[in-house]
Coordinates of C-alpha atoms in Angstrom, one line a residue:
Chain A
X10 CA 48.6 111.9 154.3
X11 CA 48.1 110.3 151.2
X12 CA 50.8 109.0 148.7
X13 CA 49.8 111.3 145.7
X14 CA 49.6 114.3 147.9
X15 CA 53.2 114.1 149.4
X16 CA 55.2 110.9 148.2
X17 CA 58.3 111.5 149.4
X18 CA 57.1 112.2 153.3
X19 CA 54.9 109.2 152.7
X20 CA 57.6 106.9 151.8
X21 CA 59.8 108.5 154.7
X22 CA 57.0 107.8 157.3
X23 CA 56.5 104.3 156.0
X24 CA 60.0 103.6 156.2
X25 CA 60.3 105.0 159.8
X26 CA 57.3 102.8 160.8
X27 CA 59.1 99.7 159.2
X28 CA 62.4 100.6 161.4
X29 CA 60.2 100.9 164.4
X30 CA 58.6 97.7 163.9
X31 CA 62.0 96.0 164.0
X32 CA 62.7 97.7 167.1
X33 CA 64.7 100.6 166.2
X34 CA 64.3 103.7 168.3
X35 CA 63.3 107.0 166.7
X36 CA 66.8 108.5 167.2
X37 CA 68.3 105.7 165.0
X38 CA 65.2 105.8 162.6
X39 CA 66.1 109.4 162.0
X40 CA 69.9 109.0 161.5
X41 CA 69.3 106.3 159.1
X42 CA 66.8 108.3 157.4
X43 CA 69.4 111.0 156.9
X44 CA 72.1 108.8 155.7
X45 CA 69.8 107.4 153.1
X46 CA 68.3 110.5 152.1
X47 CA 71.7 112.1 151.5
X48 CA 72.8 109.4 149.6
X49 CA 69.5 109.3 147.4
X50 CA 69.7 113.1 146.8
X51 CA 73.4 112.8 146.0
X52 CA 72.8 110.0 143.5
X53 CA 69.8 111.4 142.0
X54 CA 71.6 114.6 141.3
X55 CA 74.4 112.8 139.6
X56 CA 72.2 111.1 137.4
X57 CA 70.2 113.9 136.8
X58 CA 73.6 115.5 135.2
X59 CA 73.3 113.0 132.7
X60 CA 70.1 114.5 131.2
X61 CA 71.3 118.2 131.9
X62 CA 74.3 117.4 129.7
X63 CA 72.0 116.3 127.1
X64 CA 69.8 119.4 127.4
X65 CA 72.5 121.7 127.2
X66 CA 74.3 120.2 124.4
X67 CA 71.1 120.2 122.4
X68 CA 70.4 123.6 123.1
X69 CA 73.9 124.9 122.3
X70 CA 73.6 123.2 119.2
X71 CA 70.3 124.8 118.1
X72 CA 71.8 128.1 119.2
X73 CA 74.7 127.6 116.9
X74 CA 72.8 126.2 113.9
X75 CA 73.6 122.8 114.6
X76 CA 71.8 119.5 115.3
X77 CA 73.3 118.7 118.7
X78 CA 73.6 115.1 119.7
X79 CA 71.0 113.1 117.2
X80 CA 72.5 109.6 116.6
X81 CA 72.0 107.9 119.8
X82 CA 68.3 107.0 121.0
X83 CA 65.6 109.5 120.4
X84 CA 66.6 112.9 119.8
X85 CA 70.2 111.7 120.9
X86 CA 69.0 111.2 124.5
X87 CA 71.4 108.5 125.2
X88 CA 74.7 110.3 123.9
X89 CA 75.6 111.2 127.4
X90 CA 75.3 107.7 128.5
X91 CA 77.8 106.7 126.1
X92 CA 80.1 109.5 127.0
X93 CA 79.7 108.6 130.6
X94 CA 80.6 105.0 129.9
X95 CA 83.6 106.2 127.8
X96 CA 84.9 108.6 130.7
X97 CA 84.4 105.5 133.2
X98 CA 86.6 103.3 131.1
X99 CA 89.6 105.7 130.3
X100 CA 92.6 105.3 132.0
X101 CA 93.6 107.6 135.2
X102 CA 96.9 109.3 134.5
X103 CA 98.6 111.0 137.2
X104 CA 101.5 113.2 136.0
X105 CA 104.9 113.2 137.5
X106 CA 105.3 115.9 140.3
X107 CA 101.9 116.2 141.2
X108 CA 101.0 116.7 145.0
X109 CA 99.0 113.4 145.4
X110 CA 96.6 114.7 148.2
X111 CA 95.8 117.9 146.6
X112 CA 95.6 116.3 143.3
X113 CA 93.0 114.0 144.4
X114 CA 91.1 115.9 146.6
X115 CA 90.2 118.7 144.2
X116 CA 87.9 116.9 142.0
X117 CA 85.9 115.5 145.1
X118 CA 85.6 118.9 146.7
X119 CA 84.6 120.5 143.6
X120 CA 81.5 118.1 143.4
X121 CA 81.0 118.0 147.1
X122 CA 80.7 121.7 147.4
X123 CA 77.9 121.8 144.9
X124 CA 76.0 118.8 146.3
X125 CA 76.0 120.3 149.8
X126 CA 74.0 123.0 148.4
X127 CA 71.3 120.5 147.7
X128 CA 71.0 120.0 151.2
X129 CA 69.4 123.0 152.5
X130 CA 67.4 124.0 149.3
X131 CA 63.6 123.5 149.9
X132 CA 62.3 121.7 146.7
X133 CA 58.5 121.6 147.9
X134 CA 56.8 122.8 151.2
X135 CA 57.7 119.5 152.8
X136 CA 60.6 118.2 150.9
X137 CA 63.9 119.6 152.1
X138 CA 67.3 118.1 153.7
X139 CA 67.4 120.4 156.6
X140 CA 65.9 123.9 157.6
X141 CA 68.8 125.5 159.1
X142 CA 68.5 129.1 160.3
X143 CA 71.6 130.3 158.3
X144 CA 70.8 128.4 155.2
X145 CA 71.8 131.4 152.6
X146 CA 75.1 131.8 154.4
X147 CA 75.5 128.3 154.3
X148 CA 75.3 128.5 150.4
X149 CA 77.9 131.1 150.4
X150 CA 80.2 129.2 152.6
X151 CA 79.9 126.0 150.6
X152 CA 80.9 127.8 147.5
X153 CA 84.1 128.9 149.4
X154 CA 85.0 125.2 149.6
X155 CA 84.5 124.9 145.9
X156 CA 87.1 127.6 145.6
X157 CA 89.3 125.5 147.8
X158 CA 88.9 122.7 145.2
X159 CA 89.8 124.8 142.4
X160 CA 92.9 126.2 143.9
X161 CA 94.0 122.7 144.9
X162 CA 93.6 121.4 141.5
X163 CA 95.7 124.3 140.0
X164 CA 98.3 123.9 142.6
X165 CA 98.5 120.1 142.9
X166 CA 98.7 119.7 139.2
X167 CA 102.2 121.0 138.8
X168 CA 101.4 122.6 135.7
X169 CA 101.7 126.4 134.8
X170 CA 98.4 126.5 133.0
X171 CA 96.6 125.0 135.5
X172 CA 98.1 127.4 138.2
X173 CA 97.1 130.2 136.1
X174 CA 93.7 128.8 135.5
X175 CA 93.3 128.2 139.1
X176 CA 94.5 132.0 139.9
X177 CA 92.3 133.5 137.6
X178 CA 89.1 131.2 139.0
X179 CA 89.8 132.2 142.5
X180 CA 90.1 135.9 141.7
X181 CA 87.0 135.8 139.8
X182 CA 85.1 133.8 142.5
X183 CA 86.2 135.9 145.4
X184 CA 85.3 138.9 143.6
X185 CA 82.0 138.0 142.4
X186 CA 81.1 136.9 146.0
X187 CA 81.0 140.7 147.0
X188 CA 77.9 141.6 144.9
X189 CA 76.5 137.9 145.5
X190 CA 76.5 138.2 149.1
X191 CA 75.2 141.8 149.1
X192 CA 72.4 141.2 146.8
X193 CA 71.2 137.8 148.6
X194 CA 71.0 140.1 151.8
X195 CA 68.1 142.0 150.1
X196 CA 65.8 138.8 150.3
X197 CA 67.1 138.2 153.7
X198 CA 66.1 141.8 154.8
X199 CA 62.8 141.7 153.3
X200 CA 61.8 138.3 155.1
X201 CA 63.6 139.0 158.2
X202 CA 65.3 135.3 158.2
X203 CA 68.3 133.7 156.5
X204 CA 66.5 130.2 156.5
X205 CA 65.9 129.4 152.9
X206 CA 62.5 127.7 154.1
X207 CA 61.3 131.0 155.5
X208 CA 62.6 133.1 152.5
X209 CA 60.4 131.0 150.1
X210 CA 57.4 131.0 152.4
X211 CA 57.6 134.8 152.8
X212 CA 57.6 135.3 148.9
X213 CA 54.0 137.0 148.2
X214 CA 54.8 138.4 145.7
X215 CA 58.0 136.9 144.4
X216 CA 61.0 139.0 145.2
X217 CA 61.9 139.4 141.6
X218 CA 58.8 141.9 141.4
X219 CA 59.7 143.4 144.8
X220 CA 63.6 143.9 144.0
X221 CA 64.4 143.2 140.3
X222 CA 67.7 145.2 140.6
X223 CA 68.9 142.7 143.5
X224 CA 67.6 139.8 141.3
X225 CA 69.7 140.9 138.3
X226 CA 72.7 141.4 140.2
X227 CA 72.3 138.0 142.0
X228 CA 71.8 136.5 138.6
X229 CA 74.9 137.9 137.0
X230 CA 77.2 137.1 140.0
X231 CA 75.9 133.4 140.0
X232 CA 76.6 133.1 136.5
X233 CA 80.0 134.1 137.3
X234 CA 80.3 132.0 140.4
X235 CA 79.6 129.0 138.1
X236 CA 82.4 130.0 136.0
X237 CA 80.7 129.6 132.6
X238 CA 80.8 131.5 129.5
X239 CA 81.0 134.6 129.3
X240 CA 82.8 134.2 132.7
X241 CA 84.9 131.1 131.7
X242 CA 88.2 132.9 132.0
X243 CA 89.5 129.9 134.2
X244 CA 89.5 127.6 131.4
X245 CA 89.8 129.9 128.4
X246 CA 90.9 127.3 125.9
X247 CA 92.6 130.0 123.6
X248 CA 94.7 131.2 126.2
X249 CA 95.5 128.6 129.0
X250 CA 94.5 125.2 127.3
X251 CA 91.9 124.2 129.7
X252 CA 92.7 126.1 132.8
X253 CA 92.9 124.4 136.2
X254 CA 91.6 120.9 134.9
X255 CA 94.2 120.4 132.2
X256 CA 96.3 117.7 133.9
X257 CA 92.9 115.4 135.0
X258 CA 91.9 112.5 132.7
X259 CA 89.2 110.0 132.9
X260 CA 86.8 110.0 135.9
X261 CA 88.7 112.9 137.6
X262 CA 88.1 115.1 134.8
X263 CA 84.7 113.8 134.9
X264 CA 84.0 114.9 138.1
X265 CA 85.0 118.5 137.4
X266 CA 82.7 118.3 134.2
X267 CA 79.9 117.2 136.4
X268 CA 80.7 119.6 139.0
X269 CA 80.4 122.6 136.7
X270 CA 77.0 121.3 135.0
X271 CA 75.6 120.7 138.5
X272 CA 76.8 124.0 139.6
X273 CA 75.0 125.8 136.9
X274 CA 71.9 123.7 137.6
X275 CA 72.3 124.5 141.2
X276 CA 72.7 128.2 140.6
X277 CA 69.6 128.4 138.8
X278 CA 67.5 126.6 141.5
X279 CA 69.0 128.9 144.1
X280 CA 68.1 131.9 142.0
X281 CA 64.5 130.2 141.9
X282 CA 64.5 129.7 145.7
X283 CA 65.7 133.2 146.5
X284 CA 63.8 135.3 144.1
X285 CA 61.3 133.4 142.1
X286 CA 59.3 132.0 145.0
X287 CA 60.8 128.5 145.1
X288 CA 58.1 125.8 145.2
X289 CA 55.0 128.4 145.5
X290 CA 52.2 128.2 142.8
X291 CA 48.9 127.5 142.8
X292 CA 47.5 124.6 144.9
X293 CA 51.2 123.8 146.0
X294 CA 50.3 124.5 149.7
X295 CA 47.8 121.8 149.7
X296 CA 49.3 119.1 147.5
X297 CA 53.4 119.5 148.0
X298 CA 54.2 117.3 145.2
X299 CA 52.8 120.2 142.7
X300 CA 55.3 122.5 144.5
X301 CA 58.1 120.1 143.3
X302 CA 56.7 120.5 139.7
X303 CA 56.7 124.1 139.9
X304 CA 60.0 124.4 141.4
X305 CA 61.4 122.1 138.5
X306 CA 59.5 124.3 135.7
X307 CA 60.9 127.5 137.1
X308 CA 64.5 126.2 137.5
X309 CA 64.4 124.8 133.8
X310 CA 63.3 128.4 132.7
X311 CA 66.1 130.0 134.4
X312 CA 68.4 127.2 133.4
X313 CA 67.3 127.8 129.5
X314 CA 68.3 131.7 130.2
X315 CA 71.6 130.7 131.8
X316 CA 72.4 128.5 128.7
X317 CA 71.2 131.4 126.3
X318 CA 73.6 133.6 128.2
X319 CA 76.2 131.1 127.6
X320 CA 75.8 130.4 124.0
X321 CA 75.4 133.9 122.9
X322 CA 77.9 136.0 124.6
X323 CA 81.6 136.1 124.0
X324 CA 84.2 135.5 126.6
X325 CA 85.1 138.5 128.5
X326 CA 88.6 139.8 129.0
X327 CA 90.0 139.7 132.5
X328 CA 90.2 143.3 133.1
X329 CA 86.6 143.8 131.7
X330 CA 85.4 141.0 134.0
X331 CA 87.1 142.7 137.2
X332 CA 85.7 146.2 135.9
X333 CA 82.0 144.8 135.4
X334 CA 82.4 143.5 139.0
X335 CA 84.2 146.2 140.9
X336 CA 83.1 149.1 139.0
X337 CA 79.4 148.2 138.1
X338 CA 78.1 145.3 140.2
X339 CA 79.4 145.9 143.8
X340 CA 78.5 149.8 143.9
X341 CA 75.0 148.9 142.3
X342 CA 74.3 146.2 145.0
X343 CA 75.5 148.7 147.6
X344 CA 73.1 151.4 146.5
X345 CA 70.5 148.6 145.9
X346 CA 70.7 147.4 149.5
X347 CA 70.9 150.8 151.0
X348 CA 67.7 152.1 149.3
X349 CA 65.7 149.1 149.9
X350 CA 66.4 149.3 153.5
X351 CA 65.6 153.0 153.5
X352 CA 62.5 152.8 151.7
X353 CA 61.2 149.6 153.4
X354 CA 61.7 151.4 156.7
X355 CA 59.8 154.8 155.5
X356 CA 56.8 152.9 154.6
X357 CA 56.7 150.4 157.2
X358 CA 53.0 151.2 158.1
X359 CA 51.7 150.8 154.7
X360 CA 49.8 148.0 153.1
X361 CA 51.8 145.1 151.5
X362 CA 50.6 145.9 147.9
X363 CA 51.6 149.5 148.5
X364 CA 55.1 148.6 149.8
X365 CA 55.5 146.2 146.9
X366 CA 54.8 149.0 144.1
X367 CA 57.2 151.6 146.1
X368 CA 59.9 149.0 146.3
X369 CA 59.3 148.2 142.5
X370 CA 59.5 151.9 141.5
X371 CA 62.6 152.3 143.6
X372 CA 64.3 149.5 142.0
X373 CA 63.4 150.5 138.3
X374 CA 64.5 154.1 139.2
X375 CA 68.1 152.5 140.4
X376 CA 68.3 150.4 137.2
X377 CA 67.4 153.3 134.8
X378 CA 70.0 155.6 136.7
X379 CA 72.6 152.9 136.5
X380 CA 72.1 152.2 132.9
X381 CA 72.5 156.1 132.2
X382 CA 75.6 156.2 134.2
X383 CA 77.2 153.4 132.3
X384 CA 76.1 154.7 128.9
X385 CA 77.9 157.9 130.1
X386 CA 81.0 156.0 130.8
X387 CA 81.3 154.6 127.1
X388 CA 83.8 156.8 125.6
X389 CA 83.6 155.7 122.0
X390 CA 81.0 154.0 119.8
X391 CA 82.6 151.1 117.9
X392 CA 82.5 150.8 114.4
X393 CA 80.5 147.9 113.3
X394 CA 82.5 145.2 111.7
X395 CA 81.0 142.9 109.1
X396 CA 77.6 143.1 107.7
X397 CA 74.2 143.1 109.6
X398 CA 73.0 140.2 107.4
X399 CA 73.8 137.0 109.1
X400 CA 74.4 134.2 106.8
X401 CA 72.2 131.3 107.9
X402 CA 73.0 128.0 106.9
X403 CA 69.6 126.9 105.5
X404 CA 69.0 124.2 103.3
X405 CA 67.7 124.3 99.6
X406 CA 65.1 121.5 100.6
X407 CA 64.1 121.6 104.0
X408 CA 63.3 117.9 104.4
X409 CA 66.6 116.5 102.6
X410 CA 69.8 117.6 104.5
X411 CA 72.9 117.9 102.1
X412 CA 75.5 115.3 103.1
X413 CA 72.9 113.5 105.3
X414 CA 73.2 110.5 103.1
X415 CA 69.5 110.9 101.8
X416 CA 69.0 110.8 98.1
X417 CA 67.7 114.3 97.0
Chain B
X9 CA 80.6 109.1 177.6
X10 CA 78.0 110.4 175.2
X11 CA 78.1 110.9 171.6
X12 CA 78.7 114.5 171.4
X13 CA 81.7 113.9 173.7
X14 CA 83.3 111.3 171.4
X15 CA 82.8 113.8 168.3
X16 CA 84.4 116.6 170.4
X17 CA 87.3 114.4 171.1
X18 CA 87.9 113.5 167.6
X19 CA 87.4 117.0 166.6
X20 CA 89.8 118.2 169.2
X21 CA 92.5 115.8 168.2
X22 CA 92.2 116.3 164.5
X23 CA 92.3 120.2 165.2
X24 CA 95.3 120.1 167.4
X25 CA 97.3 117.7 165.0
X26 CA 96.5 119.9 162.1
X27 CA 97.6 123.0 164.0
X28 CA 101.0 121.4 164.7
X29 CA 101.2 120.2 161.0
X30 CA 100.7 123.8 160.3
X31 CA 104.2 124.8 161.5
X32 CA 105.7 121.3 160.9
X33 CA 105.1 120.8 157.3
X34 CA 108.0 121.1 155.0
X35 CA 106.0 122.9 152.1
X36 CA 104.4 126.2 152.8
X37 CA 101.6 125.1 150.5
X38 CA 100.8 122.1 152.8
X39 CA 100.8 124.3 155.9
X40 CA 98.1 126.3 154.2
X41 CA 96.1 123.3 153.7
X42 CA 96.7 122.1 157.2
X43 CA 95.6 125.5 158.4
X44 CA 92.2 125.0 156.4
X45 CA 91.9 121.7 158.3
X46 CA 92.4 123.4 161.6
X47 CA 89.9 126.1 161.0
X48 CA 87.4 123.5 159.9
X49 CA 87.7 121.7 163.0
X50 CA 87.1 124.8 165.0
X51 CA 83.8 125.4 162.6
X52 CA 82.8 121.8 163.7
X53 CA 83.4 122.6 167.4
X54 CA 81.4 125.5 167.0
X55 CA 78.5 123.4 165.4
X56 CA 78.7 121.0 168.4
X57 CA 78.1 124.0 170.8
X58 CA 74.8 124.6 168.9
X59 CA 76.4 127.9 167.4
X60 CA 75.5 127.2 163.9
X61 CA 76.0 130.7 162.8
X62 CA 79.6 130.6 164.1
X63 CA 80.3 127.6 162.4
X64 CA 79.1 128.8 159.0
X65 CA 80.8 132.0 159.5
X66 CA 84.0 130.3 160.3
X67 CA 83.9 128.6 157.1
X68 CA 82.7 131.5 155.1
X69 CA 85.2 134.1 156.4
X70 CA 88.3 131.9 157.6
X71 CA 88.1 129.0 154.9
X72 CA 86.3 130.8 151.9
X73 CA 88.3 134.0 152.4
X74 CA 91.3 134.3 154.6
X75 CA 93.0 130.9 153.7
X76 CA 92.2 131.5 150.2
X77 CA 94.0 134.8 150.2
X78 CA 96.8 133.1 152.2
X79 CA 97.1 130.6 149.3
X80 CA 96.9 133.4 146.8
X81 CA 100.0 135.0 148.4
X82 CA 101.8 132.1 148.5
X83 CA 101.4 131.3 144.8
X84 CA 102.4 135.0 144.0
X85 CA 105.5 135.1 146.1
X86 CA 108.8 133.8 144.7
X87 CA 110.6 130.9 146.2
X88 CA 108.3 130.0 149.2
X89 CA 107.2 127.0 147.4
X90 CA 110.8 125.5 147.8
X91 CA 111.4 122.7 150.1
X92 CA 114.9 123.7 151.0
X93 CA 113.8 126.8 153.3
X94 CA 114.7 126.3 157.0
X95 CA 111.8 125.5 159.3
X96 CA 113.4 126.8 162.5
X97 CA 114.5 130.5 162.9
X98 CA 117.2 131.5 165.3
X99 CA 115.9 132.2 168.7
X100 CA 112.8 129.9 168.4
X101 CA 112.7 129.3 172.2
X102 CA 111.6 132.6 172.8
X103 CA 108.3 132.6 170.9
X104 CA 107.9 129.1 172.3
X105 CA 108.1 130.3 175.7
X106 CA 105.9 133.3 175.1
X107 CA 103.2 130.8 173.6
X108 CA 103.5 128.4 176.5
X109 CA 103.1 131.1 179.1
X110 CA 100.3 132.4 177.2
X111 CA 98.7 129.2 177.1
X112 CA 99.2 128.8 180.9
X113 CA 97.9 132.2 181.6
X114 CA 94.6 131.4 179.6
X115 CA 94.1 128.0 181.0
X116 CA 94.5 129.4 184.4
X117 CA 92.0 132.3 183.9
X118 CA 89.6 129.7 182.6
X119 CA 90.1 127.5 185.4
X120 CA 88.9 130.0 187.9
X121 CA 85.7 130.0 185.8
X122 CA 82.9 128.3 188.0
X123 CA 81.6 126.2 184.8
X124 CA 84.9 125.1 184.0
X125 CA 84.4 121.8 184.7
X126 CA 80.6 121.5 183.9
X127 CA 78.8 119.8 181.1
X128 CA 77.4 121.2 178.0
X129 CA 74.1 122.7 178.7
X130 CA 71.9 121.9 175.8
X131 CA 69.8 124.9 174.7
X132 CA 66.3 124.1 174.0
X133 CA 65.3 123.7 170.3
X134 CA 63.0 126.7 170.3
X135 CA 65.9 129.3 171.3
X136 CA 66.5 131.7 168.5
X137 CA 70.1 132.6 169.6
X138 CA 70.9 134.1 166.1
X139 CA 68.2 136.7 166.7
X140 CA 69.6 137.3 170.2
X141 CA 73.1 137.6 168.9
X142 CA 71.9 140.2 166.4
X143 CA 70.2 142.5 168.9
X144 CA 73.1 142.2 171.1
X145 CA 75.5 143.6 168.2
X146 CA 73.3 146.8 168.1
X147 CA 72.0 147.3 171.6
X148 CA 73.8 150.0 173.6
X149 CA 73.7 147.8 176.7
X150 CA 75.2 145.1 174.6
X151 CA 78.3 145.1 172.3
X152 CA 77.4 148.1 169.8
X153 CA 80.7 150.0 170.9
X154 CA 83.2 146.9 170.1
X155 CA 81.3 146.1 167.2
X156 CA 81.2 149.7 165.7
X157 CA 85.2 150.1 166.7
X158 CA 85.7 146.8 164.8
X159 CA 84.0 147.9 161.8
X160 CA 86.1 151.5 161.9
X161 CA 89.2 149.1 161.9
X162 CA 88.1 147.1 159.1
X163 CA 87.3 150.3 157.1
X164 CA 90.7 151.8 158.0
X165 CA 92.3 148.7 156.7
X166 CA 90.3 148.8 153.6
X167 CA 91.3 152.5 152.9
X168 CA 95.0 151.6 153.6
X169 CA 94.8 148.9 151.2
X170 CA 93.4 151.0 148.4
X171 CA 96.0 153.5 149.3
X172 CA 98.8 151.0 148.8
X173 CA 97.3 149.6 145.5
X174 CA 96.5 153.2 144.1
X175 CA 98.6 154.3 141.1
X176 CA 100.5 157.5 141.8
X177 CA 100.5 159.3 138.5
X178 CA 102.6 162.5 139.8
X179 CA 105.5 160.3 140.7
X180 CA 105.7 158.4 137.3
X181 CA 106.8 161.7 135.5

């Protein structure tokens, strides 16, 4: 095994050899390896968030005809570092009448629940925390722990806005878990295993080609699980101030903030793992480090889509959000899973490419029919408000911005 | 004592203690949180028995769904968050007696089992107990009838819930 092909396992083997040479048994070496690995992965994820925040702010800025952070460092790259330092130095205020344990446990749980998802995801052929046989269920169960975190924050804060926010958040998360789980069953069914490693390895072709309907439902449900726009009812600023985290300050608020960003990124890489073939790509089998590159490229593409989704859609009303889940996504996902199970069973003898095409056609038919049915349900066409021509903040001179200080 | 036994003892103590705290804490909300702790302890016990699937399902169903719903109900119910509620009901000794008798019966029943004092047999790593569990659930010689009966029970509960929650339009007029 050479360093350039698989640097992570190379380092692990080297470290194991080092521990063995000072007389540690393989059992202890493995334990120490897991502890260090968990620490490195968690710390790496937390530092990664600093970059993600910059990326997202920059993109959202571009979507809204702004520059985004552009003062500190090249392209404003160091802005999140400054924000991080600011949030570290802020005073931690504990309001009167909070439930101490619940109030302090909530931010920890909401970050830990997201970080635990990193433990089972295969980043490349040889680079993953653990390969447990119920990987996909583990992801969903850990998501449940995140809900506990939110409800603890809402209740422990002793604030009505926080409580309403937590109730909204949990209602939304519990509801969207239903289509999420059902659509996640489709890859499990096609693979015959719940282990994420097996699911990635079975994806020839990617499952988004085999089951686009399930992929769409999974994507929407996982956006809802992250609780961002258009599903950010839990922290609707115009209605309930900031939702469940309204009473938090300083680093404790920072934990929720980091948790949210990390959850969005995690949701996109879970989508990649389950539907976009994970680390798979040309040459990734032979050179595992290439798999890592593919994995992150795919993840950033999905994350980009997620930010576009966030930046372009207005917030749902709560009844619309529930309607979308219970009247559209849940029945649709039930139909999808039944059709895929039936079709897959009917053509069990066919060649792989034939089955792929048949499943793809079945999925597209479902999507088209569902689209027709939803269109029929729309009673009135809303009159258009405002003009079609969008006002664009275009400067007269492209190179000299008004008010930027440059003399024009 | 092996490492696994130490883990078992710690988890068992934590689980039992949280179980007591569920009924002993003064705030309903704290009871719910202690309940989560108890269920988590049971999940860890499953994990130490190499039943990873049950551990995950325990977390998923009991913590992720049931205790969240309990907390939800607590939040929506008035006046249960007060600290002034009495903790002990009248005639508390009867349920206590029943619980003790039930525990005795179960323990007695288990004591007649031949492996009661045996140690944990570690499964070989290549045994796929999840697949065996799956086939047992749909095997006519296995547990297909209890499984189907449980499904019908859940379906009935679902229908009942929808019936209760449904708006009755004819009565409103």
